[in-house]
Amino acid sequence: MKKPKTKSAARGLDAIFRPRSIAVVGASRERATIGRQIIRNLLDGEYAGKIFPVNPKAAVVNSMKCYPSLAAISDPVDLAIVTVPKEKVLGVADESARKGVKGLVVITAGFKEVGGAGAALERRLVEKVRRHGMRMVGPNCMGIINTEPTCRMNATFAAAAPLEGGIGFISQSGALGEVILSDARAVGLGVAMFVSMGNKADVSANDLLEYWENDDAVGLVLMYLESFGNPAKFTEIARRIARKKPVITVKAGRTTAGARAASSHTGALVERDVVTETLLEQCGVIRASSIREMFTYAAAFATQPLPRGPRVAIVTNAGGPGILATDACVNLGLEMASLSPETTAALRKALRPEASVENPVDLIASAAPRHYREAIRIVARDRGFDALIVIFVTPIVIDALEVARAIASAVDAVGRPVLTCFMGKERSDEGVEELRLHGLPVYSFPEEAAAALAAMVRCAGFRSRPAGRIVRVRADAARARRVVERAKGPWLEPGEAEAILEAYGFPLPPSRLASSAAEAMDAAIDIGYPVVVKATSPRFTHKTEVGGVRLDLRTADEVGAAVKDLSRRLGGRDEGVRFQVQKMIRGGKEVILGASRDPQFGPVLLFGLGGIYAETLKDTTLRVHPITDRDAREMVREIRGRALLEGTRGERGSDLGVLSDALLRLDRLVGDLPEIAEIDVNPFIAGRDAASSFAVDCRIRIGCAAPPAAPRQAQRR
Ligand code: COA
């Protein structure tokens, strides 16, 4: 069978997805059983290889010779589909290894999903599979499908067989997988390969993405996911594959119930579901909020080329749906195309006098099939649009099938994506079928067509931007590690935090720590006036909120008075309060660079307007580690306050390159030091060049456990 080039991690999957022979171990004599249904589906689908039923209690299953064991089969066996009770699965795995079977699909349930002994059983199963160099889908899955004509394998127990097509389908839920297969068939979407992943004990979504990356049989990947096993790897692989083929995901679990308590700005600003959204967007993966939406998108992606831009033309026979389509397009960031004077003049000639020839082109209710044909052909000559939506509401007097034929006969001239919408009670199944047979997506509502188009424009936009590089900035990682290891934590002392930033090349203003007014005055002389004095203590996170910062101190007396006043209000050396004397940095804009650690996705980086505005304005943007140089550049440019950073009303702007460089440093820092749970560099003063930009304050919390009881609440005045 045809073998595409695959990356190392996906090697071995051909035995599972393109086997030359399959043994069904647990092929039951009983009709209404899973083992038997799999045999039936393999036969009904006309599997191209050999099938060997295995069952020690049967000589014949489904009119086929049945083998008492794998060992009794004299031919080689590539893949074993396992449907024996869970107590027997380990034995079958051993038997498979002895027989030289390379792939297992374990349908049997009762493993990790039931916890305790099931989880232990699964560990032993995986250990066996790995030890013998096999690959395994499942356990607790519904099986796999490959519709390629050279394979035609339906090794599931699903009732619905899919149509042949170009979709690679990954489902983390078996039950939903069955629904998805029948729904895909109902809307005319064809599947190349389908995988019910079950517990993902060995083969993961990441492996499948890699397997399909260079596989011509798969042109579009759809995923129903409930969790990410290895988000960092997902980021790396999805980023790559999404540039080559669209990946659409329904990720279940959008609610933020159970959101973590967090005590840094970054932690408080990062919500769980937003992180999923961020990760997917960062990788160019399109997120659908429901299975229905996934099909809405897939119908367009599977049949139409990607649009070159956001300009939409609409041809309709009803005003209302035309307006709905226009609203939906504009709300989703698409643009209504302006048709050229030549186009509108030609339309005026060809259409009824009552027709509206501007976009949306309204043919009016009495439009005949030929009006659709002519209008689409005329519009097709216009270069001023990137995609066309054709809407048809079925008036009783018009034959919907004929309209569908007219549309189908004209759309080939468009040479850009065309999406259709057939509305109304008399929707005409034949009309819909005709359009689908012609390779057009057909929707019931204009909003669906607009949503699909908007998703395609996003995808095209992602692909047209150059892929970024993961840049490894220079850093003294060993020095930072020593600081972390010696920290008494959980909040690092200001000196420790500074040492870490310094190790990663952040620009820092001159600063010294002092325990008394006298020490602070000495420090100020060394540093040079004007200075800032900041009270620091593990007890408070936000110095400004407790009134712990004194700015622009110009004399020794001012420094001394500030320290005495702060000691009186917040405590002195005996209460663990110390004073950081720092060079006063003038000018520039305050921004925040931060990172917190998501339990599922790892470090999440944040950038936004900083200082006291960080939490009030919430003008921030996120990326999941690791970020590329492109991510860093985009982060500093996509906040709402970008104009402030670039300089308004004659003000000089900040050096945005310094900011993206600092984000790359932060990215490496959190990647190197997994002990860092949260870090806020806030404010980072974004000056007009590198020499005037400084990380003037930083808080770092060590530890993977939940943050200590909210210190900033306790300390608020
Ligand atoms: N090798 C080959 N066949 C064997 C065997 C072995 N080592 N041990 C038992 N068998 C045969 C049995 O003889 C039986 O055949 P028979 O029906 O002709 O007697 C067949 O395997 C099935 O065994 P049985 O004991 O009848 O099990 P079952 O059919 O009740 O259940 C499962 C088997 C796998 C279906 C069940 O354990 C299970 O896990 N069900 C849930 C599956 C599921 O939901 N998966 C997730 C979907 S999303």
XYZ file of N, CA and C and ligand atoms in Angstrom, residues 25-30 33-34 54-58 68 82-86 88 92 95 107-109 140-142 157 174-175 196, ligand 1:
144
model
N -8.856 -9.837 17.049
C -8.686 -10.763 18.171
C -9.848 -10.553 19.136
N -10.698 -11.576 19.215
C -11.949 -11.436 19.971
C -13.119 -11.343 18.995
N -12.903 -11.890 17.784
C -13.975 -11.908 16.767
C -15.063 -12.844 17.283
N -16.160 -12.267 17.678
C -17.151 -13.046 18.415
C -18.052 -13.858 17.495
N -18.528 -14.999 18.045
C -19.525 -15.790 17.310
C -20.876 -15.092 17.352
N -21.060 -14.268 18.398
C -22.360 -13.585 18.549
C -22.453 -12.423 17.575
N -22.179 -8.029 18.668
C -21.037 -7.736 19.545
C -20.054 -6.842 18.795
N -19.194 -6.221 19.584
C -18.245 -5.277 18.985
C -17.285 -6.010 18.042
N -9.812 -14.075 15.056
C -9.137 -14.913 16.060
C -10.069 -15.095 17.254
N -10.335 -16.359 17.587
C -11.197 -16.677 18.735
C -11.002 -18.153 19.054
N -10.478 -18.488 20.243
C -10.180 -19.897 20.537
C -11.434 -20.773 20.570
N -12.599 -20.121 20.709
C -13.819 -20.928 20.848
C -14.540 -21.137 19.521
N -14.023 -20.561 18.419
C -14.775 -20.640 17.167
C -13.891 -21.115 16.020
N -7.524 -20.070 16.266
C -7.589 -20.132 17.740
C -6.663 -19.120 18.405
N -8.116 -5.367 18.869
C -8.293 -6.172 20.079
C -9.649 -5.888 20.715
N -10.494 -6.919 20.778
C -11.822 -6.751 21.388
C -12.082 -7.859 22.410
N -11.023 -8.253 23.117
C -11.198 -9.258 24.184
C -11.422 -8.532 25.509
N -11.981 -9.194 26.531
C -12.160 -8.523 27.829
C -10.824 -8.024 28.379
N -10.880 -7.003 29.240
C -9.649 -6.295 29.638
C -8.610 -7.199 30.304
N -7.718 -9.937 29.436
C -6.970 -10.720 28.450
C -6.134 -9.860 27.509
N -2.902 -10.791 24.966
C -2.986 -10.601 23.509
C -1.812 -9.737 23.023
N 1.130 -11.976 22.825
C 0.960 -12.856 21.669
C 1.258 -12.094 20.370
N -9.742 -1.774 21.450
C -11.100 -1.261 21.624
C -11.529 -1.385 23.093
N -11.043 -2.417 23.743
C -11.459 -2.760 25.106
C -11.382 -1.563 26.062
N -12.405 -1.416 26.895
C -12.440 -0.356 27.903
C -12.042 -0.929 29.261
N -9.712 1.682 24.877
C -10.976 2.383 25.096
C -11.330 3.264 23.903
N -11.229 2.695 22.709
C -11.527 3.496 21.521
C -12.519 2.789 20.607
N -12.938 3.514 19.564
C -13.945 2.958 18.669
C -13.322 2.440 17.378
N -16.490 -0.092 15.024
C -17.796 -0.747 15.149
C -18.921 0.265 14.953
N -15.111 8.446 21.628
C -15.592 7.411 20.728
C -17.024 7.659 20.323
N -17.867 7.962 21.319
C -19.293 8.148 21.054
C -19.506 9.310 20.096
N -10.387 7.146 16.323
C -10.939 7.335 17.665
C -9.769 7.035 18.596
N -8.124 -14.352 21.889
C -9.135 -14.300 21.016
N -10.411 -14.256 21.364
C -10.714 -14.292 22.658
C -9.723 -14.343 23.629
C -8.378 -14.393 23.202
N -7.352 -14.403 24.058
N -10.309 -14.370 24.818
C -11.648 -14.296 24.589
N -11.868 -14.246 23.281
C -13.140 -14.140 22.585
C -14.249 -14.717 23.374
O -14.302 -16.127 23.193
C -15.457 -14.018 22.799
O -15.972 -14.714 21.688
P -17.455 -15.389 21.741
O -18.395 -14.230 21.836
O -17.550 -16.104 20.449
O -17.467 -16.239 22.934
C -14.895 -12.697 22.345
O -13.503 -12.818 22.471
C -15.341 -11.551 23.212
O -15.173 -11.902 24.557
P -16.335 -11.712 25.623
O -15.862 -12.334 26.876
O -17.635 -12.170 25.086
O -16.327 -10.197 25.794
P -17.455 -9.137 25.448
O -17.816 -9.207 24.005
O -18.521 -9.220 26.423
O -16.664 -7.787 25.702
C -15.342 -5.999 24.998
C -15.437 -7.494 25.092
C -13.950 -5.636 24.483
C -16.385 -5.497 24.014
C -15.585 -5.346 26.398
O -14.683 -5.901 27.303
C -15.429 -3.893 26.401
O -14.362 -3.366 26.697
N -16.503 -3.152 26.085
C -16.473 -1.684 26.019
C -15.836 -1.257 24.734
C -15.870 0.245 24.614
O -16.812 0.889 25.019
N -14.794 0.827 24.025
C -14.723 2.249 23.840
C -15.574 2.668 22.715
S -15.502 4.362 22.439
